[in-house]
Tab-separated table of C-alpha atoms (C1' of nucleotides) in Angstrom:
chain	number	residue	atom	x	y	z
X	1	MET	CA	21.143	23.719	-36.779
X	2	ASN	CA	24.772	22.748	-36.667
X	3	ILE	CA	26.977	24.152	-33.948
X	4	GLN	CA	30.755	24.181	-34.062
X	5	ILE	CA	32.394	23.760	-30.691
X	6	ALA	CA	35.836	23.313	-29.196
X	7	ILE	CA	36.851	21.690	-25.936
X	8	VAL	CA	39.610	22.885	-23.613
X	9	GLU	CA	40.246	20.385	-20.844
X	10	ASP	CA	43.480	19.125	-19.354
X	11	GLN	CA	42.309	15.827	-17.903
X	12	ASP	CA	42.496	13.017	-20.436
X	13	LYS	CA	39.661	11.019	-19.062
X	14	ILE	CA	37.166	13.850	-18.856
X	15	ARG	CA	38.174	15.112	-22.256
X	16	LYS	CA	37.633	11.769	-23.937
X	17	ASN	CA	34.427	11.261	-22.077
X	18	LEU	CA	33.101	14.588	-23.266
X	19	ILE	CA	34.056	13.866	-26.825
X	20	THR	CA	32.333	10.524	-27.025
X	21	ARG	CA	29.233	11.743	-25.294
X	22	LEU	CA	28.914	14.922	-27.351
X	23	ASP	CA	29.723	13.151	-30.597
X	24	PHE	CA	26.479	11.338	-30.151
X	25	PHE	CA	24.629	14.543	-31.013
X	26	ASP	CA	24.560	15.159	-34.728
X	27	ASP	CA	24.102	18.902	-34.586
X	28	ILE	CA	27.185	19.434	-32.438
X	29	ASN	CA	30.523	19.298	-34.231
X	30	ILE	CA	33.678	19.236	-32.203
X	31	ILE	CA	36.171	21.038	-34.402
X	32	PHE	CA	39.098	20.780	-32.053
X	33	VAL	CA	40.175	19.718	-28.626
X	34	ALA	CA	42.990	21.310	-26.639
X	35	GLU	CA	44.571	20.223	-23.401
X	36	ASN	CA	45.522	23.671	-22.242
X	37	ALA	CA	44.826	27.331	-22.879
X	38	ASP	CA	47.888	28.049	-25.003
X	39	ILE	CA	47.231	25.197	-27.374
X	40	ALA	CA	43.657	26.350	-27.673
X	41	LEU	CA	44.726	29.897	-28.480
X	42	SER	CA	47.170	28.850	-31.172
X	43	LYS	CA	44.571	26.561	-32.720
X	44	LEU	CA	42.088	29.401	-32.756
X	45	ARG	CA	44.619	31.676	-34.435
X	46	SER	CA	45.305	29.100	-37.105
X	47	LEU	CA	41.663	28.964	-38.108
X	48	SER	CA	40.022	31.257	-40.628
X	49	GLU	CA	37.294	33.422	-39.204
X	50	LYS	CA	34.456	31.456	-40.701
X	51	ASN	CA	35.790	28.216	-39.269
X	52	LEU	CA	35.977	29.420	-35.687
X	53	PRO	CA	33.943	27.532	-33.111
X	54	GLN	CA	30.813	29.255	-31.896
X	55	VAL	CA	31.158	27.842	-28.418
X	56	ILE	CA	34.155	26.754	-26.372
X	57	LEU	CA	33.744	24.355	-23.513
X	58	MET	CA	36.357	25.497	-21.024
X	59	ASP	CA	37.631	23.752	-17.943
X	60	ILE	CA	38.322	26.176	-15.129
X	61	GLU	CA	40.976	24.228	-13.231
X	62	MET	CA	43.959	23.720	-15.502
X	63	PRO	CA	47.700	23.779	-15.009
X	64	GLY	CA	49.288	26.847	-16.587
X	65	LYS	CA	46.683	29.377	-17.583
X	66	THR	CA	43.406	28.891	-15.757
X	67	GLY	CA	40.136	28.783	-17.615
X	68	ILE	CA	39.397	32.273	-16.396
X	69	GLU	CA	42.599	33.719	-17.802
X	70	ALA	CA	42.037	31.825	-21.026
X	71	THR	CA	38.509	33.201	-21.232
X	72	LEU	CA	39.793	36.731	-20.868
X	73	GLU	CA	42.305	36.258	-23.655
X	74	ILE	CA	39.980	34.472	-26.007
X	75	LYS	CA	37.238	37.015	-25.455
X	76	SER	CA	39.564	39.898	-26.236
X	77	GLU	CA	40.803	38.266	-29.422
X	78	PHE	CA	37.620	36.495	-30.476
X	79	PRO	CA	34.756	38.338	-28.812
X	80	GLU	CA	32.090	36.571	-30.839
X	81	ILE	CA	32.934	33.144	-29.406
X	82	ASP	CA	30.796	32.121	-26.447
X	83	ILE	CA	32.553	30.415	-23.606
X	84	LEU	CA	30.977	27.817	-21.414
X	85	ILE	CA	32.875	27.281	-18.194
X	86	GLN	CA	32.807	23.900	-16.543
X	87	THR	CA	34.057	23.088	-13.114
X	88	VAL	CA	33.779	20.585	-10.337
X	89	PHE	CA	33.639	23.210	-7.611
X	90	GLU	CA	30.928	25.713	-6.924
X	91	ASN	CA	33.410	28.343	-5.895
X	92	GLU	CA	31.571	31.627	-5.625
X	93	GLU	CA	34.700	33.666	-6.239
X	94	LYS	CA	35.458	31.770	-9.423
X	95	ILE	CA	31.924	32.069	-10.681
X	96	PHE	CA	32.044	35.825	-10.478
X	97	GLN	CA	35.497	35.975	-11.965
X	98	SER	CA	34.358	33.884	-14.897
X	99	ILE	CA	31.399	36.108	-15.553
X	100	GLN	CA	33.690	39.101	-15.294
X	101	ALA	CA	36.036	37.533	-17.766
X	102	GLY	CA	33.224	37.220	-20.256
X	103	ALA	CA	31.947	33.674	-19.906
X	104	SER	CA	28.428	33.108	-21.159
X	105	GLY	CA	27.650	30.069	-19.105
X	106	TYR	CA	28.667	27.995	-16.169
X	107	LEU	CA	28.154	24.268	-15.801
X	108	LEU	CA	29.077	21.759	-13.150
X	109	LYS	CA	30.904	18.659	-14.305
X	110	ASP	CA	28.318	16.362	-12.852
X	111	ASP	CA	25.547	17.970	-14.860
X	112	PRO	CA	24.066	15.403	-17.273
X	113	ILE	CA	25.227	15.529	-20.850
X	114	GLN	CA	21.815	16.788	-21.928
X	115	LYS	CA	22.510	19.920	-19.883
X	116	TYR	CA	25.685	20.413	-21.814
X	117	VAL	CA	23.856	20.112	-25.075
X	118	ASP	CA	21.085	22.442	-23.957
X	119	ALA	CA	23.627	24.939	-22.736
X	120	ILE	CA	25.584	24.853	-25.966
X	121	GLN	CA	22.438	25.383	-27.953
X	122	GLU	CA	21.316	28.243	-25.799
X	123	LEU	CA	24.656	29.957	-26.115
X	124	ALA	CA	24.587	29.521	-29.866
X	125	THR	CA	21.194	31.212	-29.987
X	126	GLY	CA	22.296	34.171	-27.948
X	127	GLY	CA	21.280	33.213	-24.440
X	128	ALA	CA	23.202	32.229	-21.351
X	129	ALA	CA	23.274	28.952	-19.500
X	130	LEU	CA	23.695	28.275	-15.848
X	131	SER	CA	23.518	25.191	-13.689
X	132	SER	CA	20.623	25.557	-11.331
X	133	SER	CA	22.843	25.814	-8.290
X	134	ILE	CA	24.900	28.495	-10.008
X	135	ALA	CA	21.751	30.361	-10.907
X	136	LEU	CA	20.795	30.223	-7.258
X	137	LYS	CA	24.086	31.770	-6.229
X	138	LEU	CA	23.762	34.508	-8.801
X	139	MET	CA	20.257	35.274	-7.707
X	140	SER	CA	21.159	35.511	-4.076
X	141	PHE	CA	24.004	37.801	-5.036
X	142	VAL	CA	21.660	40.118	-6.867
X	143	LYS	CA	19.167	39.871	-4.050
X	144	SER	CA	21.607	40.568	-1.291
X	145	GLU	CA	23.284	43.330	-3.254
X	146	GLN	CA	20.153	45.365	-2.571
X	147	GLN	CA	19.071	43.965	0.751
X	148	GLN	CA	22.485	44.133	2.292
X	149	LYS	CA	22.395	47.860	1.977
X	150	GLU	CA	19.205	48.010	3.993
X	151	THR	CA	20.159	45.415	6.561
X	152	LYS	CA	23.676	46.721	6.883
X	153	ALA	CA	22.502	50.161	7.934
X	154	LYS	CA	20.658	48.838	10.961
X	155	ALA	CA	23.471	46.447	11.780
X	156	ALA	CA	25.914	49.333	11.824
X	157	GLN	CA	23.584	51.374	13.972
X	158	VAL	CA	23.350	48.520	16.460
X	159	GLU	CA	27.040	47.708	16.293
X	160	PHE	CA	28.044	51.201	17.222
X	161	SER	CA	24.912	51.650	19.340
X	162	LEU	CA	23.952	54.958	17.864
X	163	SER	CA	20.612	56.182	19.137
X	164	ASP	CA	17.884	57.193	16.715
X	165	ARG	CA	18.529	60.805	17.517
X	166	GLU	CA	22.180	60.402	16.811
X	167	ILE	CA	21.317	58.921	13.443
X	168	ASP	CA	19.274	62.059	12.737
X	169	ILE	CA	22.268	64.174	13.571
X	170	LEU	CA	24.605	61.990	11.544
X	171	LYS	CA	22.369	62.331	8.519
X	172	GLY	CA	22.447	66.075	8.963
X	173	ILE	CA	26.222	65.957	8.995
X	174	VAL	CA	26.216	63.990	5.754
X	175	ASP	CA	23.870	66.620	4.333
X	176	ASP	CA	26.413	69.226	5.316
X	177	LEU	CA	24.239	71.130	7.748
X	178	THR	CA	25.816	73.401	10.353
X	179	GLU	CA	24.995	72.929	14.001
X	180	GLN	CA	22.724	75.936	13.670
X	181	GLN	CA	20.819	74.474	10.719
X	182	LEU	CA	20.578	71.070	12.294
X	183	GLY	CA	19.161	72.616	15.428
X	184	GLU	CA	16.506	74.400	13.459
X	185	GLN	CA	15.635	71.311	11.497
X	186	LEU	CA	15.252	69.145	14.580
X	187	PHE	CA	13.822	71.900	16.803
X	188	ILE	CA	16.587	71.702	19.342
X	189	SER	CA	19.322	74.065	20.433
X	190	PRO	CA	22.588	74.088	18.481
X	191	HIS	CA	24.256	73.349	21.802
X	192	THR	CA	22.375	70.110	21.952
X	193	VAL	CA	23.415	69.318	18.425
X	194	ARG	CA	26.998	69.868	19.516
X	195	THR	CA	26.557	67.462	22.406
X	196	HIS	CA	25.118	64.829	20.097
X	197	ILE	CA	27.960	65.268	17.649
X	198	LYS	CA	30.491	64.831	20.416
X	199	ASN	CA	28.790	61.633	21.506
X	200	ILE	CA	28.669	60.357	17.938
X	201	TYR	CA	32.373	61.025	17.507
X	202	LYS	CA	33.129	59.062	20.639
X	203	LYS	CA	31.033	56.121	19.524
X	204	LEU	CA	32.451	56.033	16.027
X	205	HIS	CA	36.000	56.899	17.076
X	206	VAL	CA	36.212	59.769	14.632
X	207	HIS	CA	37.242	63.370	15.144
X	208	SER	CA	35.750	65.283	12.282
X	209	ARG	CA	32.710	65.707	10.103
X	210	ALA	CA	34.623	64.402	7.115
X	211	SER	CA	35.335	61.053	8.747
X	212	ALA	CA	31.817	60.863	10.125
X	213	VAL	CA	30.485	61.278	6.580
X	214	ARG	CA	32.847	58.625	5.349
X	215	PHE	CA	31.705	56.288	8.061
X	216	ALA	CA	28.043	56.957	7.448
X	217	ILE	CA	28.243	56.389	3.723
X	218	THR	CA	30.435	53.323	3.737
X	219	LYS	CA	28.306	51.734	6.448
X	220	GLY	CA	25.162	52.601	4.559
X	221	LEU	CA	23.746	54.891	7.210
X	222	ALA	CA	23.359	57.792	4.823
P	1	MET	CA	9.778	12.016	-6.885
P	2	ASN	CA	6.408	13.633	-6.599
P	3	ILE	CA	6.193	17.407	-6.529
P	4	GLN	CA	3.178	19.359	-5.352
P	5	ILE	CA	2.614	22.590	-7.193
P	6	ALA	CA	0.066	25.379	-7.426
P	7	ILE	CA	-0.659	27.745	-10.291
P	8	VAL	CA	-1.561	31.412	-9.998
P	9	GLU	CA	-2.588	32.856	-13.322
P	10	ASP	CA	-5.404	35.201	-14.242
P	11	GLN	CA	-5.838	34.394	-17.906
P	12	ASP	CA	-8.209	31.489	-18.438
P	13	LYS	CA	-6.607	30.221	-21.559
P	14	ILE	CA	-3.061	30.135	-20.294
P	15	ARG	CA	-4.156	28.607	-17.033
P	16	LYS	CA	-6.020	25.775	-18.682
P	17	ASN	CA	-3.218	25.257	-21.102
P	18	LEU	CA	-0.719	24.936	-18.290
P	19	ILE	CA	-2.900	22.512	-16.420
P	20	THR	CA	-3.375	20.143	-19.305
P	21	ARG	CA	0.243	20.240	-20.318
P	22	LEU	CA	1.608	19.785	-16.819
P	23	ASP	CA	-0.929	17.102	-15.971
P	24	PHE	CA	0.809	14.993	-18.515
P	25	PHE	CA	3.735	14.599	-16.146
P	26	ASP	CA	3.056	12.036	-13.477
P	27	ASP	CA	5.458	13.366	-10.894
P	28	ILE	CA	3.927	16.821	-10.891
P	29	ASN	CA	0.686	17.211	-8.978
P	30	ILE	CA	-1.263	20.398	-9.308
P	31	ILE	CA	-2.918	20.760	-5.945
P	32	PHE	CA	-4.696	24.013	-6.672
P	33	VAL	CA	-5.134	26.734	-9.210
P	34	ALA	CA	-5.963	30.351	-8.384
P	35	GLU	CA	-6.844	33.214	-10.683
P	36	ASN	CA	-5.430	35.931	-8.494
P	37	ALA	CA	-3.104	36.489	-5.587
P	38	ASP	CA	-5.739	36.836	-2.890
P	39	ILE	CA	-7.445	33.592	-3.804
P	40	ALA	CA	-4.058	31.899	-3.786
P	41	LEU	CA	-3.245	33.262	-0.349
P	42	SER	CA	-6.518	32.146	1.177
P	43	LYS	CA	-6.132	28.700	-0.349
P	44	LEU	CA	-2.645	28.451	1.076
P	45	ARG	CA	-3.906	29.444	4.500
P	46	SER	CA	-6.617	26.801	4.371
P	47	LEU	CA	-4.082	24.032	3.823
P	48	SER	CA	-2.262	22.200	6.568
P	49	GLU	CA	1.461	22.621	6.537
P	50	LYS	CA	2.215	19.199	5.145
P	51	ASN	CA	-0.175	19.740	2.257
P	52	LEU	CA	1.352	22.988	1.070
P	53	PRO	CA	2.707	23.084	-2.479
P	54	GLN	CA	6.462	22.991	-2.829
P	55	VAL	CA	6.429	25.217	-5.857
P	56	ILE	CA	4.050	27.936	-7.029
P	57	LEU	CA	3.942	28.934	-10.657
P	58	MET	CA	3.179	32.637	-10.536
P	59	ASP	CA	2.122	34.941	-13.308
P	60	ILE	CA	3.649	38.371	-12.983
P	61	GLU	CA	1.074	40.468	-14.806
P	62	MET	CA	-2.200	40.150	-12.950
P	63	PRO	CA	-5.023	42.548	-12.134
P	64	GLY	CA	-5.072	43.423	-8.449
P	65	LYS	CA	-1.949	42.244	-6.699
P	66	THR	CA	0.917	41.669	-9.099
P	67	GLY	CA	2.921	38.489	-9.005
P	68	ILE	CA	5.728	40.362	-7.326
P	69	GLU	CA	3.547	41.589	-4.489
P	70	ALA	CA	2.058	38.142	-4.146
P	71	THR	CA	5.539	36.624	-4.007
P	72	LEU	CA	6.522	38.969	-1.209
P	73	GLU	CA	3.465	38.045	0.827
P	74	ILE	CA	3.677	34.341	0.223
P	75	LYS	CA	7.380	34.282	1.018
P	76	SER	CA	6.840	36.078	4.298
P	77	GLU	CA	4.066	33.702	5.352
P	78	PHE	CA	5.355	30.528	3.737
P	79	PRO	CA	9.093	30.954	3.279
P	80	GLU	CA	9.668	27.315	2.393
P	81	ILE	CA	7.579	27.500	-0.786
P	82	ASP	CA	9.578	28.180	-3.945
P	83	ILE	CA	8.084	30.592	-6.403
P	84	LEU	CA	8.587	30.365	-10.123
P	85	ILE	CA	7.710	33.583	-11.893
P	86	GLN	CA	6.431	33.473	-15.428
P	87	THR	CA	5.985	36.391	-17.724
P	88	VAL	CA	5.680	37.344	-21.337
P	89	PHE	CA	7.985	40.332	-21.042
P	90	GLU	CA	11.682	40.377	-20.376
P	91	ASN	CA	11.422	43.502	-18.293
P	92	GLU	CA	14.710	43.990	-16.497
P	93	GLU	CA	13.139	46.003	-13.717
P	94	LYS	CA	10.582	43.282	-13.016
P	95	ILE	CA	13.184	40.559	-13.067
P	96	PHE	CA	15.149	42.233	-10.326
P	97	GLN	CA	12.062	43.051	-8.339
P	98	SER	CA	11.010	39.422	-8.489
P	99	ILE	CA	14.358	38.203	-7.288
P	100	GLN	CA	14.210	40.788	-4.535
P	101	ALA	CA	10.789	39.581	-3.548
P	102	GLY	CA	12.159	36.094	-3.124
P	103	ALA	CA	11.374	34.286	-6.358
P	104	SER	CA	13.505	31.235	-7.059
P	105	GLY	CA	13.089	31.173	-10.785
P	106	TYR	CA	12.022	33.122	-13.776
P	107	LEU	CA	10.534	31.689	-16.952
P	108	LEU	CA	9.213	33.192	-20.135
P	109	LYS	CA	5.784	32.089	-21.250
P	110	ASP	CA	7.032	30.895	-24.593
P	111	ASP	CA	9.517	28.526	-22.992
P	112	PRO	CA	8.636	24.941	-23.882
P	113	ILE	CA	6.749	22.911	-21.311
P	114	GLN	CA	9.802	20.769	-20.723
P	115	LYS	CA	11.543	23.900	-19.407
P	116	TYR	CA	8.705	24.334	-16.965
P	117	VAL	CA	9.049	20.781	-15.764
P	118	ASP	CA	12.830	21.064	-15.491
P	119	ALA	CA	12.497	24.319	-13.616
P	120	ILE	CA	9.964	22.905	-11.194
P	121	GLN	CA	12.184	19.935	-10.514
P	122	GLU	CA	15.226	22.081	-9.986
P	123	LEU	CA	13.384	24.287	-7.552
P	124	ALA	CA	12.134	21.259	-5.678
P	125	THR	CA	15.692	20.015	-5.312
P	126	GLY	CA	16.981	23.292	-3.998
P	127	GLY	CA	18.292	24.992	-7.107
P	128	ALA	CA	17.119	27.950	-9.118
P	129	ALA	CA	15.854	28.104	-12.665
P	130	LEU	CA	16.210	30.812	-15.232
P	131	SER	CA	15.342	31.137	-18.865
P	132	SER	CA	18.522	31.532	-20.837
P	133	SER	CA	17.763	35.109	-21.825
P	134	ILE	CA	17.074	35.941	-18.185
P	135	ALA	CA	20.319	34.297	-17.165
P	136	LEU	CA	22.060	36.478	-19.708
P	137	LYS	CA	20.549	39.613	-18.201
P	138	LEU	CA	21.537	38.539	-14.715
P	139	MET	CA	25.059	37.822	-15.793
P	140	SER	CA	25.483	41.141	-17.502
P	141	PHE	CA	24.155	42.809	-14.386
P	142	VAL	CA	26.709	41.068	-12.217
P	143	LYS	CA	29.385	41.826	-14.741
P	144	SER	CA	28.619	45.490	-15.051
P	145	GLU	CA	28.095	45.854	-11.322
P	146	GLN	CA	31.825	45.344	-10.907
P	147	GLN	CA	33.052	47.055	-14.008
P	148	GLN	CA	30.960	50.125	-13.451
P	149	LYS	CA	32.715	50.819	-10.200
P	150	GLU	CA	36.052	50.947	-11.951
P	151	THR	CA	34.891	52.912	-14.952
P	152	LYS	CA	32.815	55.277	-12.881
P	153	ALA	CA	35.725	56.720	-10.949
P	154	LYS	CA	37.536	57.910	-14.042
P	155	ALA	CA	34.317	59.094	-15.582
P	156	ALA	CA	33.654	61.264	-12.558
P	157	GLN	CA	37.137	62.662	-12.631
P	158	VAL	CA	36.728	63.580	-16.279
P	159	GLU	CA	33.202	64.868	-15.837
P	160	PHE	CA	34.226	67.323	-13.183
P	161	SER	CA	37.641	67.770	-14.775
P	162	LEU	CA	39.594	67.316	-11.589
P	163	SER	CA	43.315	67.260	-12.175
P	164	ASP	CA	45.434	64.407	-10.855
P	165	ARG	CA	46.773	66.650	-8.145
P	166	GLU	CA	43.297	67.604	-7.105
P	167	ILE	CA	42.438	63.931	-6.833
P	168	ASP	CA	45.407	63.555	-4.479
P	169	ILE	CA	44.069	66.361	-2.363
P	170	LEU	CA	40.535	64.980	-2.470
P	171	LYS	CA	41.768	61.625	-1.259
P	172	GLY	CA	43.517	63.358	1.592
P	173	ILE	CA	40.277	65.068	2.526
P	174	VAL	CA	38.505	61.717	2.568
P	175	ASP	CA	41.292	60.448	4.800
P	176	ASP	CA	40.603	63.325	7.126
P	177	LEU	CA	43.978	65.017	6.822
P	178	THR	CA	44.383	68.668	7.760
P	179	GLU	CA	45.858	71.104	5.290
P	180	GLN	CA	49.055	70.877	7.272
P	181	GLN	CA	49.206	67.079	7.090
P	182	LEU	CA	48.278	67.031	3.424
P	183	GLY	CA	51.048	69.496	2.694
P	184	GLU	CA	53.579	67.307	4.443
P	185	GLN	CA	52.355	64.205	2.682
P	186	LEU	CA	52.536	65.776	-0.775
P	187	PHE	CA	55.616	67.908	-0.051
P	188	ILE	CA	53.869	71.177	-0.746
P	189	SER	CA	52.936	74.154	1.371
P	190	PRO	CA	49.652	74.049	3.290
P	191	HIS	CA	48.817	77.261	1.445
P	192	THR	CA	48.955	75.374	-1.796
P	193	VAL	CA	46.755	72.692	-0.342
P	194	ARG	CA	44.292	75.418	0.530
P	195	THR	CA	44.339	76.700	-3.026
P	196	HIS	CA	43.713	73.214	-4.383
P	197	ILE	CA	40.855	72.667	-1.991
P	198	LYS	CA	39.255	75.920	-3.067
P	199	ASN	CA	39.535	74.895	-6.694
P	200	ILE	CA	38.078	71.474	-5.942
P	201	TYR	CA	35.149	73.066	-4.160
P	202	LYS	CA	34.459	75.259	-7.154
P	203	LYS	CA	34.577	72.344	-9.559
P	204	LEU	CA	32.396	70.097	-7.453
P	205	HIS	CA	30.085	72.880	-6.305
P	206	VAL	CA	30.546	72.020	-2.658
P	207	HIS	CA	31.456	74.199	0.274
P	208	SER	CA	32.826	71.883	2.892
P	209	ARG	CA	34.987	68.863	3.512
P	210	ALA	CA	31.946	66.860	4.516
P	211	SER	CA	30.268	67.302	1.152
P	212	ALA	CA	33.529	66.720	-0.675
P	213	VAL	CA	33.882	63.390	1.111
P	214	ARG	CA	30.324	62.518	0.245
P	215	PHE	CA	30.977	63.361	-3.374
P	216	ALA	CA	34.208	61.407	-3.520
P	217	ILE	CA	32.748	58.274	-2.013
P	218	THR	CA	29.487	58.204	-3.906
P	219	LYS	CA	31.299	58.853	-7.183
P	220	GLY	CA	33.830	56.190	-6.400
P	221	LEU	CA	36.807	58.498	-6.279
P	222	ALA	CA	37.833	57.446	-2.809
M	1	DT	C1'	53.135	82.865	-29.706
M	2	DT	C1'	49.733	83.880	-26.889
M	3	DA	C1'	46.163	82.148	-24.005
M	4	DA	C1'	44.640	78.750	-20.859
M	5	DG	C1'	45.164	75.434	-17.384
M	6	DA	C1'	47.717	73.348	-13.592
M	7	DA	C1'	50.647	73.635	-9.686
M	8	DT	C1'	52.839	76.308	-6.676
M	9	DA	C1'	52.712	79.986	-2.642
M	10	DC	C1'	51.150	83.696	0.515
M	11	DC	C1'	47.760	87.049	3.180
M	12	DC	C1'	43.539	88.133	5.708
M	13	DT	C1'	39.078	87.596	8.078
M	14	DG	C1'	35.116	85.706	9.830
M	15	DA	C1'	32.736	81.270	10.409
M	16	DT	C1'	32.546	76.850	12.184
M	17	DC	C1'	34.237	73.077	14.490
M	18	DA	C1'	36.401	70.011	18.134
M	19	DG	C1'	37.067	68.916	22.728
M	20	DG	C1'	36.854	69.912	27.492
M	21	DG	C1'	33.473	70.658	31.086
M	22	DT	C1'	28.678	70.616	33.812
M	23	DA	C1'	23.712	69.937	34.458
M	24	DT	C1'	18.660	68.672	34.210
M	25	DT	C1'	14.921	65.735	32.865
M	26	DC	C1'	12.856	61.489	31.484
M	27	DT	C1'	12.639	56.721	30.530
M	28	DT	C1'	14.081	52.139	31.075
M	29	DT	C1'	16.195	48.482	33.321
M	30	DT	C1'	17.818	46.137	37.201
W	1	DA	C1'	14.629	52.577	44.476
W	2	DA	C1'	18.782	53.195	42.188
W	3	DA	C1'	21.557	53.144	38.092
W	4	DA	C1'	22.178	53.785	33.350
W	5	DG	C1'	21.204	55.696	29.015
W	6	DA	C1'	19.188	59.213	26.069
W	7	DA	C1'	17.964	63.837	25.069
W	8	DT	C1'	18.132	68.248	26.286
W	9	DA	C1'	21.052	72.783	27.174
W	10	DC	C1'	24.890	75.962	28.158
W	11	DC	C1'	30.026	77.763	28.608
W	12	DC	C1'	34.785	78.289	27.018
W	13	DT	C1'	38.983	78.009	24.135
W	14	DG	C1'	41.978	76.945	20.633
W	15	DA	C1'	42.135	74.735	16.085
W	16	DT	C1'	40.756	74.489	11.533
W	17	DC	C1'	38.238	75.799	7.728
W	18	DA	C1'	36.020	78.622	3.978
W	19	DG	C1'	36.178	82.296	0.907
W	20	DG	C1'	38.057	86.448	-0.787
W	21	DG	C1'	42.262	88.110	-2.908
W	22	DT	C1'	47.056	88.128	-5.679
W	23	DA	C1'	51.119	86.146	-7.925
W	24	DT	C1'	54.758	83.175	-10.251
W	25	DT	C1'	56.200	79.306	-13.007
W	26	DC	C1'	55.589	75.754	-16.381
W	27	DT	C1'	53.314	73.119	-19.767
W	28	DT	C1'	50.032	72.530	-23.311
W	29	DA	C1'	46.970	73.728	-26.740
W	30	DA	C1'	44.997	76.914	-29.958
DNA sequence: TTAAGAATACCCTGATCAGGGTATTCTTTT
DNA sequence: AAAAGAATACCCTGATCAGGGTATTCTTAA
């Protein structure tokens, strides 16, 4: 099948290189090339809907509007166009920003041209495309997103050296139990609960249940 | 470069199919094949460290231990082995579980064999490999993960119909201000603060600052 | 235009909390 | 054997909170 694409890239050399290498593939038609985001946008606006590119190859580092800003704008005006970000740097921050902005893929500039072609084809058929190192970063993000919560809790406990018993008490505070109720639940005197709470406050440098709850939840101890 | 792999797959047909198709590639050596997780584990244990496979192709749907459980076990015993999950279903839940368990890649069984080879090579060189539809799911997860946080806060405010002023008060509670302090900060009488707090409690069905803080933070209002 | 909601303000009372002590027992570490 | 930390328990006092009212003003929506 034939895929219409556009290229947005400020550097002459890279742009020309891309064109010649992609031109080699018969099923990929480069319908326009722009050297910055604004030119790209005005070209897009001048096209009739049925002549729009399906995929835009977008450089991330550009003078003026960055590829991320351009992606945001293009996606809001032309949501059906898939954007394939290309960059030389594996900057984690930028990767997430691009995804946020609505990019459908992320390639590194030293990926072989076949990768580009594969990626373009996958985007055109409704998938996403990621360089393997980018995929790795994404996966570790997803992985840590969960694990961090678990690991973090123990780290916080160690950092503030709360004892196991104090964690019990802290959880009770988060659950909004009175000293009385906590005592009953843990089979200790409410006086003891009070003592524990005082010690917890000292360790966490807080002076109220409200801030203890805030601490516990934000540190993942709840 | 030569890559040593192993295959864990319960279905005879698929297993044989994989073997013949992968055998075609000279730089991929299948050093063993197992029909379930336990057999795979014992084979791994019988090998000396330098003869371990670099990559294991793991079916996710298997009788007995699932591919996810197997991945967890293998990764804890042999962390340096990369695991490439393969499945027929694009089950979101399973994808995340696999990543959690430590898988380095995720393929669909109808991906062409070249994808398998590419994926194996990328894993062997330290990257990750994802089918394009899986990549898409991952990206939307990452995307929504951020956006949800923003959207959620307003949704919660609407859901519990807290007024803007009540949100001010709620934030003060999270910041551990007394009624007195809150009054000074918002230029209103502490009595008024009290009234607002009572109304907030009624709307949120809570009866203390601690639970209000918990609510505010977990709903993203803080 | 009338009702409802939001923001303001005040009163009262009992409950709970916060912070200050002190003390005993047990385990663990030095 | 001594010191330190953790868990237990009790006392006291002033501060703050929670929940129950009532009331006025203003805006917005029915």
